[in-house]
Short mmCIF file of C-alpha atoms and ligand atoms in Angstrom, two decimals:
data_model
loop_
_atom_site.label_atom_id
_atom_site.label_comp_id
_atom_site.label_asym_id
_atom_site.label_seq_id
_atom_site.Cartn_x
_atom_site.Cartn_y
_atom_site.Cartn_z
CA UNK A 1 -71.35 -108.90 4.51
CA UNK A 2 -73.00 -105.57 3.85
CA UNK A 3 -74.34 -102.86 5.75
CA UNK A 4 -76.44 -99.33 5.46
CA UNK A 5 -77.02 -96.67 7.47
CA UNK A 6 -80.32 -96.51 9.83
CA UNK A 7 -81.11 -93.39 10.86
CA UNK A 8 -77.71 -92.10 11.04
CA UNK A 9 -75.97 -95.27 12.47
CA UNK A 10 -74.54 -97.88 10.59
CA UNK A 11 -76.28 -101.22 10.41
CA UNK A 12 -74.02 -104.56 9.42
CA UNK A 13 -76.08 -107.59 7.86
CA UNK A 14 -75.21 -111.05 6.84
CA UNK A 15 -75.31 -111.75 2.74
CA UNK A 16 -79.17 -112.27 2.03
CA UNK A 17 -80.39 -110.97 5.22
CA UNK A 18 -83.92 -108.73 4.93
CA UNK A 19 -83.45 -104.83 6.51
CA UNK A 20 -86.00 -106.17 8.91
CA UNK A 21 -83.74 -108.97 10.73
CA UNK A 22 -80.88 -106.96 10.51
CA UNK A 23 -82.38 -104.33 12.08
CA UNK A 24 -84.24 -106.45 15.00
CA UNK A 25 -80.93 -108.42 15.47
CA UNK A 26 -79.03 -104.86 16.30
CA UNK A 27 -81.84 -104.59 19.18
CA UNK A 28 -83.30 -101.53 17.00
CA UNK A 29 -87.13 -101.73 17.53
CA UNK A 30 -88.99 -102.03 14.39
CA UNK A 31 -92.87 -103.01 14.77
CA UNK A 32 -93.61 -105.85 12.28
CA UNK A 33 -96.19 -108.75 11.57
CA UNK A 34 -96.50 -111.49 9.42
CA UNK A 35 -92.79 -110.79 7.80
CA UNK A 36 -94.34 -112.34 4.65
CA UNK A 37 -94.74 -108.92 2.58
CA UNK A 38 -98.89 -108.98 3.52
CA UNK A 39 -99.54 -107.01 6.70
CA UNK A 40 -97.19 -103.83 5.88
CA UNK A 41 -96.66 -103.68 9.54
CA UNK A 42 -92.77 -103.10 8.72
CA UNK A 43 -92.55 -100.06 6.50
CA UNK A 44 -89.80 -98.10 6.46
CA UNK A 45 -88.69 -95.33 3.89
CA UNK A 46 -85.24 -94.89 2.09
CA UNK A 47 -83.89 -91.95 0.10
CA UNK A 48 -82.45 -94.27 -2.61
CA UNK A 49 -83.63 -96.74 -5.10
CA UNK A 50 -85.76 -99.37 -3.72
CA UNK A 51 -86.36 -102.65 -5.87
CA UNK A 52 -90.01 -102.68 -7.02
CA UNK A 53 -90.40 -106.64 -5.56
CA UNK A 54 -90.06 -104.90 -1.91
CA UNK A 55 -92.89 -102.36 -2.64
CA UNK A 56 -95.78 -104.93 -3.68
CA UNK A 57 -99.09 -104.05 -2.57
CA UNK A 58 -98.45 -100.56 -1.68
CA UNK A 59 -99.95 -97.78 -2.75
CA UNK A 60 -98.59 -95.39 -5.48
CA UNK A 61 -98.28 -92.36 -3.18
CA UNK A 62 -95.99 -94.63 -0.50
CA UNK A 63 -93.96 -95.91 -3.62
CA UNK A 64 -93.14 -92.66 -4.61
CA UNK A 65 -91.97 -91.79 -1.23
CA UNK A 66 -89.38 -94.35 -0.99
CA UNK A 67 -91.32 -96.49 1.36
CA UNK A 68 -91.50 -100.07 1.50
CA UNK A 69 -91.69 -103.55 3.23
CA UNK A 70 -88.44 -104.08 5.32
CA UNK A 71 -89.29 -107.85 5.63
CA UNK A 72 -88.98 -108.29 1.58
CA UNK A 73 -85.95 -105.97 1.01
CA UNK A 74 -82.37 -107.36 1.29
CA UNK A 75 -79.82 -105.40 3.04
CA UNK A 76 -77.55 -105.21 0.39
CA UNK A 77 -80.59 -103.41 -1.73
CA UNK A 78 -80.31 -100.46 -0.14
CA UNK A 79 -77.68 -98.14 1.17
CA UNK A 80 -80.22 -95.75 3.99
CA UNK A 81 -83.57 -96.29 5.88
CA UNK A 82 -85.31 -94.45 8.20
CA UNK A 83 -88.67 -94.93 10.14
CA UNK A 84 -91.94 -93.24 8.99
CA UNK A 85 -93.20 -89.79 10.24
CA UNK A 86 -96.29 -90.16 12.33
CA UNK A 87 -98.02 -88.47 9.81
CA UNK A 88 -97.77 -90.97 6.93
CA UNK A 89 -99.97 -92.99 8.77
CA UNK A 90 -101.67 -91.08 11.57
CA UNK A 91 -103.61 -93.14 14.46
CA UNK A 92 -107.26 -92.28 15.00
CA UNK A 93 -109.20 -92.96 18.05
CA UNK A 94 -112.30 -95.53 17.46
CA UNK A 95 -114.93 -96.30 19.67
CA UNK A 96 -116.66 -99.80 19.25
CA UNK A 97 -120.45 -99.23 18.48
CA UNK A 98 -121.98 -102.37 17.40
CA UNK A 99 -120.45 -106.33 17.82
CA UNK A 100 -122.59 -109.27 16.49
CA UNK A 101 -121.90 -112.63 15.98
CA UNK A 102 -122.96 -113.80 12.92
CA UNK A 103 -121.97 -117.49 12.90
CA UNK A 104 -120.04 -119.26 15.77
CA UNK A 105 -116.63 -118.07 14.40
CA UNK A 106 -117.41 -114.62 13.01
CA UNK A 107 -117.59 -111.14 14.88
CA UNK A 108 -118.72 -108.45 13.10
CA UNK A 109 -117.66 -105.47 14.75
CA UNK A 110 -118.41 -101.76 13.89
CA UNK A 111 -116.21 -98.69 15.10
CA UNK A 112 -116.72 -94.97 15.09
CA UNK A 113 -113.57 -93.48 13.86
CA UNK A 114 -113.74 -89.29 13.94
CA UNK A 115 -112.24 -87.59 10.87
CA UNK A 116 -111.60 -91.27 9.19
CA UNK A 117 -111.70 -91.97 5.27
CA UNK A 118 -110.79 -94.96 3.89
CA UNK A 119 -112.03 -96.99 0.58
CA UNK A 120 -113.97 -100.34 1.28
CA UNK A 121 -111.48 -103.02 0.67
CA UNK A 122 -108.39 -101.55 1.97
CA UNK A 123 -107.06 -102.83 5.12
CA UNK A 124 -106.55 -101.37 8.52
CA UNK A 125 -104.53 -101.85 11.69
CA UNK A 126 -106.59 -102.25 14.83
CA UNK A 127 -104.78 -101.67 18.11
CA UNK A 128 -106.68 -102.84 21.10
CA UNK A 129 -106.03 -101.01 24.68
CA UNK A 130 -103.75 -104.05 25.87
CA UNK A 131 -101.25 -103.12 23.17
CA UNK A 132 -102.12 -106.05 20.81
CA UNK A 133 -102.38 -105.03 16.67
CA UNK A 134 -103.68 -107.00 13.84
CA UNK A 135 -104.56 -106.07 10.15
CA UNK A 136 -108.09 -106.44 9.37
CA UNK A 137 -109.88 -105.65 6.01
CA UNK A 138 -112.72 -102.86 5.64
CA UNK A 139 -116.08 -104.32 4.79
CA UNK A 140 -117.53 -100.80 5.07
CA UNK A 141 -120.39 -100.93 3.26
CA UNK A 142 -120.88 -97.96 0.99
CA UNK A 143 -124.28 -97.16 2.96
CA UNK A 144 -122.23 -96.66 5.87
CA UNK A 145 -121.34 -92.83 7.03
CA UNK A 146 -117.77 -92.62 6.48
CA UNK A 147 -116.87 -91.98 9.81
CA UNK A 148 -117.67 -95.72 10.66
CA UNK A 149 -115.44 -98.74 9.98
CA UNK A 150 -116.98 -102.43 9.85
CA UNK A 151 -114.74 -105.27 10.49
CA UNK A 152 -115.65 -108.95 9.99
CA UNK A 153 -113.35 -111.17 12.33
CA UNK A 154 -113.09 -114.52 12.34
CA UNK A 155 -112.47 -115.52 16.16
CA UNK A 156 -109.66 -117.79 16.39
CA UNK A 157 -109.62 -119.57 20.39
CA UNK A 158 -106.69 -118.41 22.01
CA UNK A 159 -106.02 -115.69 19.64
CA UNK A 160 -104.75 -112.35 20.98
CA UNK A 161 -106.63 -110.26 19.12
CA UNK A 162 -109.78 -112.53 18.86
CA UNK A 163 -109.78 -112.72 22.95
CA UNK A 164 -109.79 -109.03 22.90
CA UNK A 165 -112.62 -108.66 20.80
CA UNK A 166 -114.42 -111.35 22.34
CA UNK A 167 -114.57 -109.72 25.43
CA UNK A 168 -114.84 -105.98 24.17
CA UNK A 169 -118.09 -104.48 24.66
CA UNK A 170 -120.21 -101.54 23.01
CA UNK A 171 -118.23 -98.40 23.74
CA UNK A 172 -114.69 -99.74 24.44
CA UNK A 173 -111.86 -97.78 22.73
CA UNK A 174 -109.63 -98.90 20.31
CA UNK A 175 -107.11 -97.06 17.92
CA UNK A 176 -106.98 -97.74 14.16
CA UNK A 177 -104.13 -96.73 11.58
CA UNK A 178 -104.27 -97.00 8.02
CA UNK A 179 -105.42 -97.39 5.34
CA UNK A 180 -103.39 -99.76 3.84
CA UNK A 181 -102.86 -101.58 0.89
CA UNK A 182 -104.62 -101.20 -2.89
CA UNK A 183 -107.39 -103.96 -2.92
CA UNK A 184 -110.14 -101.58 -3.54
CA UNK A 185 -112.96 -101.01 -6.29
CA UNK A 186 -110.82 -99.27 -9.11
CA UNK A 187 -112.68 -97.34 -11.77
CA UNK A 188 -111.21 -97.66 -15.36
CA UNK A 189 -113.84 -98.80 -17.10
CA UNK A 190 -117.53 -98.90 -15.96
CA UNK A 191 -118.32 -101.85 -17.94
CA UNK A 192 -115.67 -104.32 -17.41
CA UNK A 193 -116.50 -107.58 -15.53
CA UNK A 194 -115.23 -108.05 -12.03
CA UNK A 195 -114.64 -111.20 -10.66
CA UNK A 196 -114.44 -111.61 -6.54
CA UNK A 197 -113.03 -114.93 -5.15
CA UNK A 198 -112.68 -115.47 -1.24
CA UNK A 199 -112.76 -117.66 1.89
CA UNK A 200 -114.28 -117.49 5.38
CA UNK A 201 -114.01 -113.73 6.60
CA UNK A 202 -111.89 -112.80 2.88
CA UNK A 203 -115.48 -111.79 2.65
CA UNK A 204 -115.31 -108.25 4.31
CA UNK A 205 -113.30 -106.50 1.77
CA UNK A 206 -114.87 -108.55 -1.01
CA UNK A 207 -118.33 -107.22 0.22
CA UNK A 208 -116.79 -103.66 0.60
CA UNK A 209 -115.32 -103.58 -2.88
CA UNK A 210 -118.97 -104.99 -4.58
CA UNK A 211 -120.97 -102.43 -2.63
CA UNK A 212 -118.64 -99.41 -3.57
CA UNK A 213 -118.61 -100.55 -6.98
CA UNK A 214 -122.45 -100.58 -7.42
CA UNK A 215 -123.21 -97.37 -5.60
CA UNK A 216 -120.39 -95.72 -7.98
CA UNK A 217 -122.73 -96.86 -10.69
CA UNK A 218 -120.63 -99.83 -12.30
CA UNK A 219 -122.48 -101.46 -15.23
CA UNK A 220 -120.30 -104.49 -16.01
CA UNK A 221 -121.04 -108.08 -14.68
CA UNK A 222 -119.80 -108.47 -11.28
CA UNK A 223 -119.46 -111.96 -9.95
CA UNK A 224 -118.43 -113.00 -6.15
CA UNK A 225 -117.82 -116.27 -5.25
CA UNK A 226 -116.87 -117.27 -1.61
CA UNK A 227 -116.42 -119.91 0.49
CA UNK A 228 -116.03 -121.49 4.17
CA UNK A 229 -115.29 -124.96 5.43
CA UNK A 230 -118.90 -125.59 6.31
CA UNK A 231 -122.44 -124.36 5.28
CA UNK A 232 -122.77 -122.92 8.54
CA UNK A 233 -120.02 -120.71 8.39
CA UNK A 234 -121.28 -118.85 5.48
CA UNK A 235 -122.64 -115.43 6.30
CA UNK A 236 -124.28 -112.15 5.04
CA UNK A 237 -126.15 -114.56 2.38
CA UNK A 238 -129.29 -112.07 3.07
CA UNK A 239 -127.24 -108.71 2.79
CA UNK A 240 -125.90 -110.29 -0.76
CA UNK A 241 -129.18 -111.57 -1.82
CA UNK A 242 -130.72 -108.01 -1.32
CA UNK A 243 -127.88 -106.54 -3.33
CA UNK A 244 -128.58 -108.89 -6.15
CA UNK A 245 -132.36 -107.92 -6.17
CA UNK A 246 -131.31 -104.18 -6.58
CA UNK A 247 -128.69 -104.78 -9.06
CA UNK A 248 -129.03 -107.26 -12.03
CA UNK A 249 -125.49 -106.86 -13.10
CA UNK A 250 -124.76 -108.74 -9.52
CA UNK A 251 -124.64 -112.12 -8.58
CA UNK A 252 -123.32 -114.53 -6.05
CA UNK A 253 -122.40 -118.06 -5.35
CA UNK A 254 -121.39 -119.51 -2.12
CA UNK A 255 -119.23 -122.84 -1.50
CA UNK A 256 -118.66 -125.15 1.44
CA UNK A 257 -116.08 -128.09 1.66
CA UNK A 258 -118.48 -130.31 4.21
CA UNK A 259 -122.02 -130.26 5.65
CA UNK A 260 -122.97 -128.55 2.39
CA UNK A 261 -126.38 -127.41 2.41
CA UNK A 262 -128.91 -126.91 -0.27
CA UNK A 263 -128.15 -123.56 -1.84
CA UNK A 264 -124.39 -123.93 -1.53
CA UNK A 265 -122.04 -125.62 -3.97
CA UNK A 266 -119.64 -128.48 -2.81
CA UNK A 267 -116.04 -127.31 -3.22
CA UNK A 268 -113.56 -124.40 -3.84
CA UNK A 269 -115.00 -121.22 -4.54
CA UNK A 270 -111.83 -120.82 -6.68
CA UNK A 271 -112.37 -123.46 -8.94
CA UNK A 272 -116.28 -122.85 -8.85
CA UNK A 273 -115.64 -118.79 -10.36
CA UNK A 274 -113.24 -120.33 -13.22
CA UNK A 275 -115.28 -122.93 -14.44
CA UNK A 276 -117.79 -120.32 -14.80
CA UNK A 277 -115.52 -117.40 -15.93
CA UNK A 278 -112.67 -119.38 -18.33
CA UNK A 279 -111.67 -116.60 -19.83
CA UNK A 280 -110.31 -113.89 -17.90
CA UNK A 281 -108.99 -111.34 -20.31
CA UNK A 282 -110.14 -107.56 -19.57
CA UNK A 283 -111.61 -108.93 -16.07
CA UNK A 284 -110.45 -107.08 -12.67
CA UNK A 285 -110.34 -109.91 -10.34
CA UNK A 286 -109.80 -109.61 -6.25
CA UNK A 287 -108.82 -112.45 -4.48
CA UNK A 288 -109.25 -112.38 -0.49
CA UNK A 289 -108.72 -114.74 2.24
CA UNK A 290 -106.81 -117.88 3.30
CA UNK A 291 -103.41 -117.57 2.03
CA UNK A 292 -103.36 -121.02 -0.08
CA UNK A 293 -106.42 -119.56 -2.03
CA UNK A 294 -105.13 -116.34 -2.61
CA UNK A 295 -101.77 -117.68 -3.91
CA UNK A 296 -103.59 -120.36 -6.23
CA UNK A 297 -105.77 -117.94 -7.19
CA UNK A 298 -103.27 -115.32 -8.41
CA UNK A 299 -101.61 -118.16 -10.56
CA UNK A 300 -104.82 -119.57 -11.71
CA UNK A 301 -106.27 -116.20 -12.89
CA UNK A 302 -103.33 -115.12 -14.38
CA UNK A 303 -103.07 -118.39 -16.70
CA UNK A 304 -106.77 -117.70 -17.46
CA UNK A 305 -106.04 -114.44 -18.96
CA UNK A 306 -106.20 -111.90 -16.49
CA UNK A 307 -103.43 -109.61 -16.24
CA UNK A 308 -101.21 -109.40 -13.65
CA UNK A 309 -101.68 -105.43 -13.10
CA UNK A 310 -105.47 -106.46 -12.89
CA UNK A 311 -105.15 -109.00 -9.67
CA UNK A 312 -105.50 -107.41 -6.51
CA UNK A 313 -105.14 -109.66 -3.69
CA UNK A 314 -104.97 -109.98 0.45
CA UNK A 315 -103.66 -112.94 1.86
CA UNK A 316 -104.89 -113.09 5.70
CA UNK A 317 -101.36 -114.10 6.59
CA UNK A 318 -101.18 -114.62 10.52
CA UNK A 319 -98.44 -112.54 12.47
CA UNK B 1 -78.81 -93.03 -33.03
CA UNK B 2 -81.27 -94.93 -30.35
CA UNK B 3 -80.64 -97.74 -28.23
CA UNK B 4 -82.27 -101.21 -28.36
CA UNK B 5 -84.14 -100.27 -25.43
CA UNK B 6 -85.64 -96.79 -27.27
CA UNK B 7 -86.31 -98.82 -30.88
CA UNK B 8 -88.03 -101.71 -28.80
CA UNK B 9 -90.31 -99.06 -27.11
CA UNK B 10 -88.93 -98.67 -23.63
CA UNK B 11 -90.65 -99.10 -20.30
CA UNK B 12 -94.08 -99.46 -22.09
CA UNK B 13 -92.87 -102.01 -24.20
CA UNK B 14 -91.85 -103.81 -21.03
CA UNK B 15 -95.08 -103.62 -19.68
CA UNK B 16 -96.71 -105.00 -22.70
CA UNK B 17 -94.22 -107.63 -22.65
CA UNK B 18 -94.82 -108.82 -19.28
CA UNK B 19 -97.87 -110.54 -19.25
CA UNK B 20 -97.48 -112.50 -22.07
CA UNK B 21 -93.65 -113.64 -21.47
CA UNK B 22 -94.81 -114.60 -18.16
CA UNK B 23 -97.95 -116.57 -19.14
CA UNK B 24 -94.96 -118.10 -21.64
CA UNK B 25 -92.76 -118.96 -19.04
CA UNK B 26 -95.01 -120.53 -16.56
CA UNK B 27 -96.84 -122.77 -19.23
CA UNK B 28 -93.15 -124.17 -20.76
CA UNK B 29 -93.08 -127.35 -18.63
CA UNK B 30 -88.75 -127.10 -19.31
CA UNK B 31 -88.40 -124.49 -16.83
CA UNK B 32 -92.34 -123.56 -14.96
CA UNK B 33 -90.91 -125.55 -12.01
CA UNK B 34 -88.06 -123.07 -10.99
CA UNK B 35 -91.02 -120.28 -10.71
CA UNK B 36 -93.48 -122.59 -8.34
CA UNK B 37 -92.59 -121.18 -5.21
CA UNK B 38 -92.56 -117.66 -6.32
CA UNK B 39 -94.86 -114.92 -5.18
CA UNK B 40 -96.85 -113.90 -8.13
CA UNK B 41 -96.89 -110.31 -7.46
CA UNK B 42 -93.24 -110.28 -6.88
CA UNK B 43 -92.74 -112.35 -9.89
CA UNK B 44 -94.17 -109.24 -11.60
CA UNK B 45 -91.79 -106.54 -10.57
CA UNK B 46 -88.72 -109.28 -11.20
CA UNK B 47 -90.23 -110.06 -14.67
CA UNK B 48 -90.11 -106.05 -15.29
CA UNK B 49 -86.46 -105.68 -14.29
CA UNK B 50 -85.72 -109.21 -16.26
CA UNK B 51 -87.09 -107.82 -19.49
CA UNK B 52 -85.79 -104.40 -18.78
CA UNK B 53 -82.25 -105.74 -18.85
CA UNK B 54 -82.89 -108.00 -21.91
CA UNK B 55 -84.04 -105.30 -23.54
CA UNK B 56 -80.83 -103.40 -23.15
CA UNK B 57 -82.77 -100.76 -20.48
CA UNK B 58 -81.54 -99.10 -17.53
CA UNK B 59 -80.48 -101.46 -14.41
CA UNK B 60 -78.05 -101.57 -11.76
CA UNK B 61 -77.98 -105.30 -11.66
CA UNK B 62 -74.00 -106.48 -11.70
CA UNK B 63 -73.01 -109.71 -12.98
CA UNK B 64 -72.12 -110.93 -9.02
CA UNK B 65 -76.26 -109.84 -8.84
CA UNK B 66 -76.80 -112.14 -11.54
CA UNK B 67 -75.07 -114.69 -10.17
CA UNK B 68 -76.20 -114.52 -6.59
CA UNK B 69 -79.95 -114.19 -7.66
CA UNK B 70 -79.98 -117.56 -9.44
CA UNK B 71 -77.60 -119.31 -7.24
CA UNK B 72 -80.23 -121.27 -5.17
CA UNK B 73 -81.68 -122.21 -8.65
CA UNK B 74 -78.77 -123.33 -9.95
CA UNK B 75 -78.54 -125.31 -7.05
CA UNK B 76 -81.93 -127.09 -7.90
CA UNK B 77 -80.44 -127.76 -11.58
CA UNK B 78 -80.48 -124.77 -13.34
CA UNK B 79 -78.37 -125.30 -16.51
CA UNK B 80 -77.85 -124.18 -20.18
CA UNK B 81 -80.94 -126.09 -21.20
CA UNK B 82 -83.20 -124.01 -19.07
CA UNK B 83 -81.07 -120.90 -20.03
CA UNK B 84 -81.95 -121.91 -23.69
CA UNK B 85 -85.48 -122.20 -23.02
CA UNK B 86 -85.56 -118.67 -21.33
CA UNK B 87 -84.24 -117.10 -24.51
CA UNK B 88 -86.36 -119.06 -26.81
CA UNK B 89 -89.51 -117.79 -24.47
CA UNK B 90 -88.58 -114.33 -24.95
CA UNK B 91 -88.17 -114.47 -28.54
CA UNK B 92 -91.66 -116.00 -28.87
CA UNK B 93 -92.90 -113.31 -26.81
CA UNK B 94 -91.53 -110.46 -29.18
CA UNK B 95 -92.45 -112.49 -32.00
CA UNK B 96 -95.92 -112.28 -30.77
CA UNK B 97 -95.91 -108.59 -30.30
CA UNK B 98 -94.73 -108.03 -33.74
CA UNK B 99 -91.17 -106.91 -33.08
CA UNK B 100 -88.93 -107.36 -36.36
CA UNK B 101 -86.41 -110.15 -36.02
CA UNK B 102 -83.33 -108.48 -36.36
CA UNK B 103 -84.43 -107.01 -33.13
CA UNK B 104 -84.93 -110.13 -31.58
CA UNK B 105 -81.50 -111.29 -32.07
CA UNK B 106 -80.19 -107.95 -30.61
CA UNK B 107 -82.31 -108.88 -27.57
CA UNK B 108 -80.76 -112.60 -27.46
CA UNK B 109 -77.77 -111.22 -27.93
CA UNK B 110 -77.88 -109.18 -24.56
CA UNK B 111 -79.48 -112.09 -22.66
CA UNK B 112 -76.41 -113.95 -23.89
CA UNK B 113 -73.99 -111.98 -21.70
CA UNK B 114 -75.47 -112.70 -18.57
CA UNK B 115 -75.32 -116.76 -19.38
CA UNK B 116 -72.03 -117.26 -17.24
CA UNK B 117 -73.40 -115.15 -14.36
CA UNK B 118 -76.96 -116.33 -14.33
CA UNK B 119 -75.48 -120.16 -14.01
CA UNK B 120 -72.91 -119.12 -11.57
CA UNK B 121 -69.65 -120.03 -13.94
CA UNK B 122 -67.95 -116.47 -13.14
C1 FAD C 401 -103.63 -108.00 5.08
C2 FAD C 401 -104.78 -108.77 6.05
C3 FAD C 401 -105.91 -108.20 6.31
C4 FAD C 401 -106.31 -109.15 7.23
N1 FAD C 401 -108.13 -109.04 7.10
C5 FAD C 401 -108.58 -109.79 8.06
C6 FAD C 401 -109.63 -109.64 8.19
O1 FAD C 401 -110.75 -108.72 7.30
N2 FAD C 401 -110.59 -110.84 8.88
C7 FAD C 401 -110.10 -111.56 9.63
O2 FAD C 401 -110.76 -112.34 10.39
N3 FAD C 401 -108.80 -111.82 9.94
C8 FAD C 401 -108.01 -110.87 8.94
N4 FAD C 401 -106.49 -111.05 8.50
C9 FAD C 401 -105.98 -111.55 9.93
C10 FAD C 401 -105.89 -110.98 11.24
O3 FAD C 401 -104.69 -109.98 10.94
C11 FAD C 401 -105.45 -111.92 12.11
O4 FAD C 401 -103.93 -112.83 11.61
C12 FAD C 401 -106.13 -112.78 12.99
O5 FAD C 401 -107.20 -112.30 13.26
C13 FAD C 401 -105.35 -113.54 14.02
O6 FAD C 401 -105.04 -112.71 15.07
P1 FAD C 401 -105.35 -113.00 16.64
O7 FAD C 401 -104.81 -111.86 16.98
O8 FAD C 401 -106.49 -113.39 16.94
O9 FAD C 401 -104.51 -114.31 16.79
P2 FAD C 401 -102.80 -114.71 16.77
O10 FAD C 401 -102.78 -114.09 18.48
O11 FAD C 401 -102.05 -113.72 15.83
O12 FAD C 401 -102.75 -116.27 16.27
C14 FAD C 401 -103.15 -117.10 17.45
C15 FAD C 401 -102.94 -118.78 16.68
O13 FAD C 401 -103.84 -118.76 15.83
C16 FAD C 401 -103.06 -119.26 14.62
N5 FAD C 401 -103.86 -118.25 13.55
C17 FAD C 401 -103.86 -117.28 13.02
N6 FAD C 401 -104.55 -117.10 12.27
C18 FAD C 401 -105.00 -118.34 11.84
C19 FAD C 401 -106.27 -118.87 11.30
N7 FAD C 401 -106.86 -117.83 10.43
N8 FAD C 401 -106.74 -119.66 10.90
C20 FAD C 401 -105.95 -120.90 11.84
N9 FAD C 401 -105.18 -120.28 12.79
C21 FAD C 401 -104.68 -119.19 12.71
C22 FAD C 401 -101.72 -118.26 14.71
O14 FAD C 401 -100.61 -119.26 13.85
C23 FAD C 401 -101.56 -118.52 16.23
O15 FAD C 401 -100.90 -119.75 16.52
C24 FAD C 401 -105.88 -110.10 7.56
C25 FAD C 401 -104.58 -110.44 7.79
C26 FAD C 401 -103.63 -109.48 6.69
C27 FAD C 401 -102.24 -109.75 6.73
C1 HEM C 402 -81.48 -114.85 -19.38
C2 HEM C 402 -81.08 -114.38 -18.80
C3 HEM C 402 -81.71 -113.90 -17.21
C4 HEM C 402 -81.49 -112.88 -16.64
C5 HEM C 402 -80.95 -111.40 -17.56
C6 HEM C 402 -82.50 -112.89 -15.57
C7 HEM C 402 -82.36 -111.74 -14.62
C8 HEM C 402 -83.30 -111.94 -13.66
C9 HEM C 402 -83.58 -110.57 -12.50
C10 HEM C 402 -82.80 -109.06 -12.68
C11 HEM C 402 -84.19 -111.20 -11.77
C12 HEM C 402 -84.66 -110.34 -10.33
C13 HEM C 402 -83.73 -110.52 -9.12
C14 HEM C 402 -84.23 -109.74 -8.21
O1 HEM C 402 -84.90 -108.41 -8.23
O2 HEM C 402 -84.53 -110.41 -7.10
C15 HEM C 402 -84.18 -112.81 -11.80
C16 HEM C 402 -84.98 -113.45 -10.72
C17 HEM C 402 -85.21 -114.69 -11.25
N1 HEM C 402 -84.99 -115.43 -12.29
FE1 HEM C 402 -83.51 -115.10 -13.56
N2 HEM C 402 -82.55 -113.99 -15.36
C18 HEM C 402 -82.29 -115.04 -16.71
C19 HEM C 402 -82.51 -116.58 -16.39
C20 HEM C 402 -83.14 -116.95 -15.83
C21 HEM C 402 -83.39 -118.43 -15.94
C22 HEM C 402 -82.57 -119.49 -17.17
C23 HEM C 402 -84.32 -118.88 -15.26
C24 HEM C 402 -84.91 -119.95 -15.16
C25 HEM C 402 -85.44 -121.00 -15.91
C26 HEM C 402 -84.89 -117.73 -14.46
C27 HEM C 402 -85.54 -118.04 -12.96
C28 HEM C 402 -85.74 -116.61 -12.20
C29 HEM C 402 -86.26 -117.11 -11.17
C30 HEM C 402 -87.04 -118.49 -10.65
C31 HEM C 402 -86.26 -115.76 -10.40
C32 HEM C 402 -86.76 -115.05 -9.25
C33 HEM C 402 -85.90 -115.85 -8.11
C34 HEM C 402 -86.63 -116.01 -6.74
O3 HEM C 402 -86.95 -114.70 -6.25
O4 HEM C 402 -86.28 -116.68 -6.06
N3 HEM C 402 -83.79 -116.85 -14.62
N4 HEM C 402 -83.79 -112.97 -13.01
#
């Protein structure tokens, strides 16, 4: 047994139990989602030192304030915890201004959000009016006005947010919260090579990062590799093609596992990317999409020479 | 008198060693299986804790923490041979970074103080 204080009350926890689990068991309402350290729904704050492993993926300003993932911290790691004030992640009113199906399972939703600012590639939490909330990455292309947010959402039949968005019409109200995470363009060196690998709607943050980098005048080579189950589920090629025409330092390759059309490669975008970029010393690497692809990518890219601190990833773990 | 941790270069040395050490561990067939299931990003933070400790730097791990932190690995067969492999990889990493031999010996001695607790024999 171990214990910690939560907003003035003592919480008892089992050995090895997480802070989140102990609080939920004690009947406290703590928002949470994937419980795998990816969605950042369960952030709490502590005045004491918090293990860094429970702050993975948080940006530095949050780390400095003692904010941590309560699903990742063990109860024995902390002495005290409290919920965040509302001003840490204010909620913004958002209005759906455009909605398009770009394949039979991908919706591109554009929302107008007054007072919003967020770097493309990071993620937000979308709240629907019926009380569902899910994290989505910001595709927000750099040419968009800052108060607009573009999301690429894979429709999962029966999924709570998927169904909300399927039935949503232009003008419907949502709320967004964030931005979270640190998967965005980081200018340390305009010459450095950038490799981006993803699957499915993992293209959303990667596209956001690419357009942001190009708009900010990145000069080093930028190489994007992304895949889907079949060629018919790949989307956005025209937009990407346009970027390659305007920016000779940008190139992209598409992959599919089956029903592969002429312009696409067969197989995994990760293997394809590493075939072309065998040594990743000095690269910035971005990985987004299916959790298996992201996990394998973190390991393989690291072993290929990328530094742990230069690998940025968002695994689209389900709630 | 500066401490071992200061002589090695403190947290900057830890940062410089993390990638090199972890790449060596993942490439070491004797021990890589223990690291298979561990999340890469978390591992980066844990490697830093490990190195800080082995460099004699500030940390708040007790012997009991070391025991509980590795108990699931001991259940999977973690033993002295694996412990020796980690210490060897650590020495090789430091040699690659140009750390003098006498400091490497000191680091190995610090790591040695955790053997009984890591292997759950306390
Ligand atoms: C950091 C982060 C960023 C994300 N960004 C995006 C993004 O930009 N675009 C995007 O489309 N999604 C993204 N996701 C995933 C997203 O948050 C939701 O998990 C997803 O949209 C499903 O929500 P839902 O309410 O429709 O389905 P739910 O009601 O949550 O799930 C319904 C059922 O479908 C299953 N399921 C959930 N996801 C999948 C899947 N991918 N494949 C097969 N089955 C599944 C669930 O296990 C459940 O059984 C992101 C996730 C994280 C953690
Ligand atoms: C040399 C002495 C050792 C020290 C000082 C040490 C120290 C540490 C520390 C500080 C952590 C992080 C704990 C946490 O914050 O959760 C850790 C985790 C870990 N150690 Fe060690 N360690 C040692 C030996 C070993 C050996 C010999 C192995 C296996 C070959 C090993 C494998 C691991 C693994 C896999 C983890 C992550 C556990 C998990 O998250 O599941 N360690 N170690």
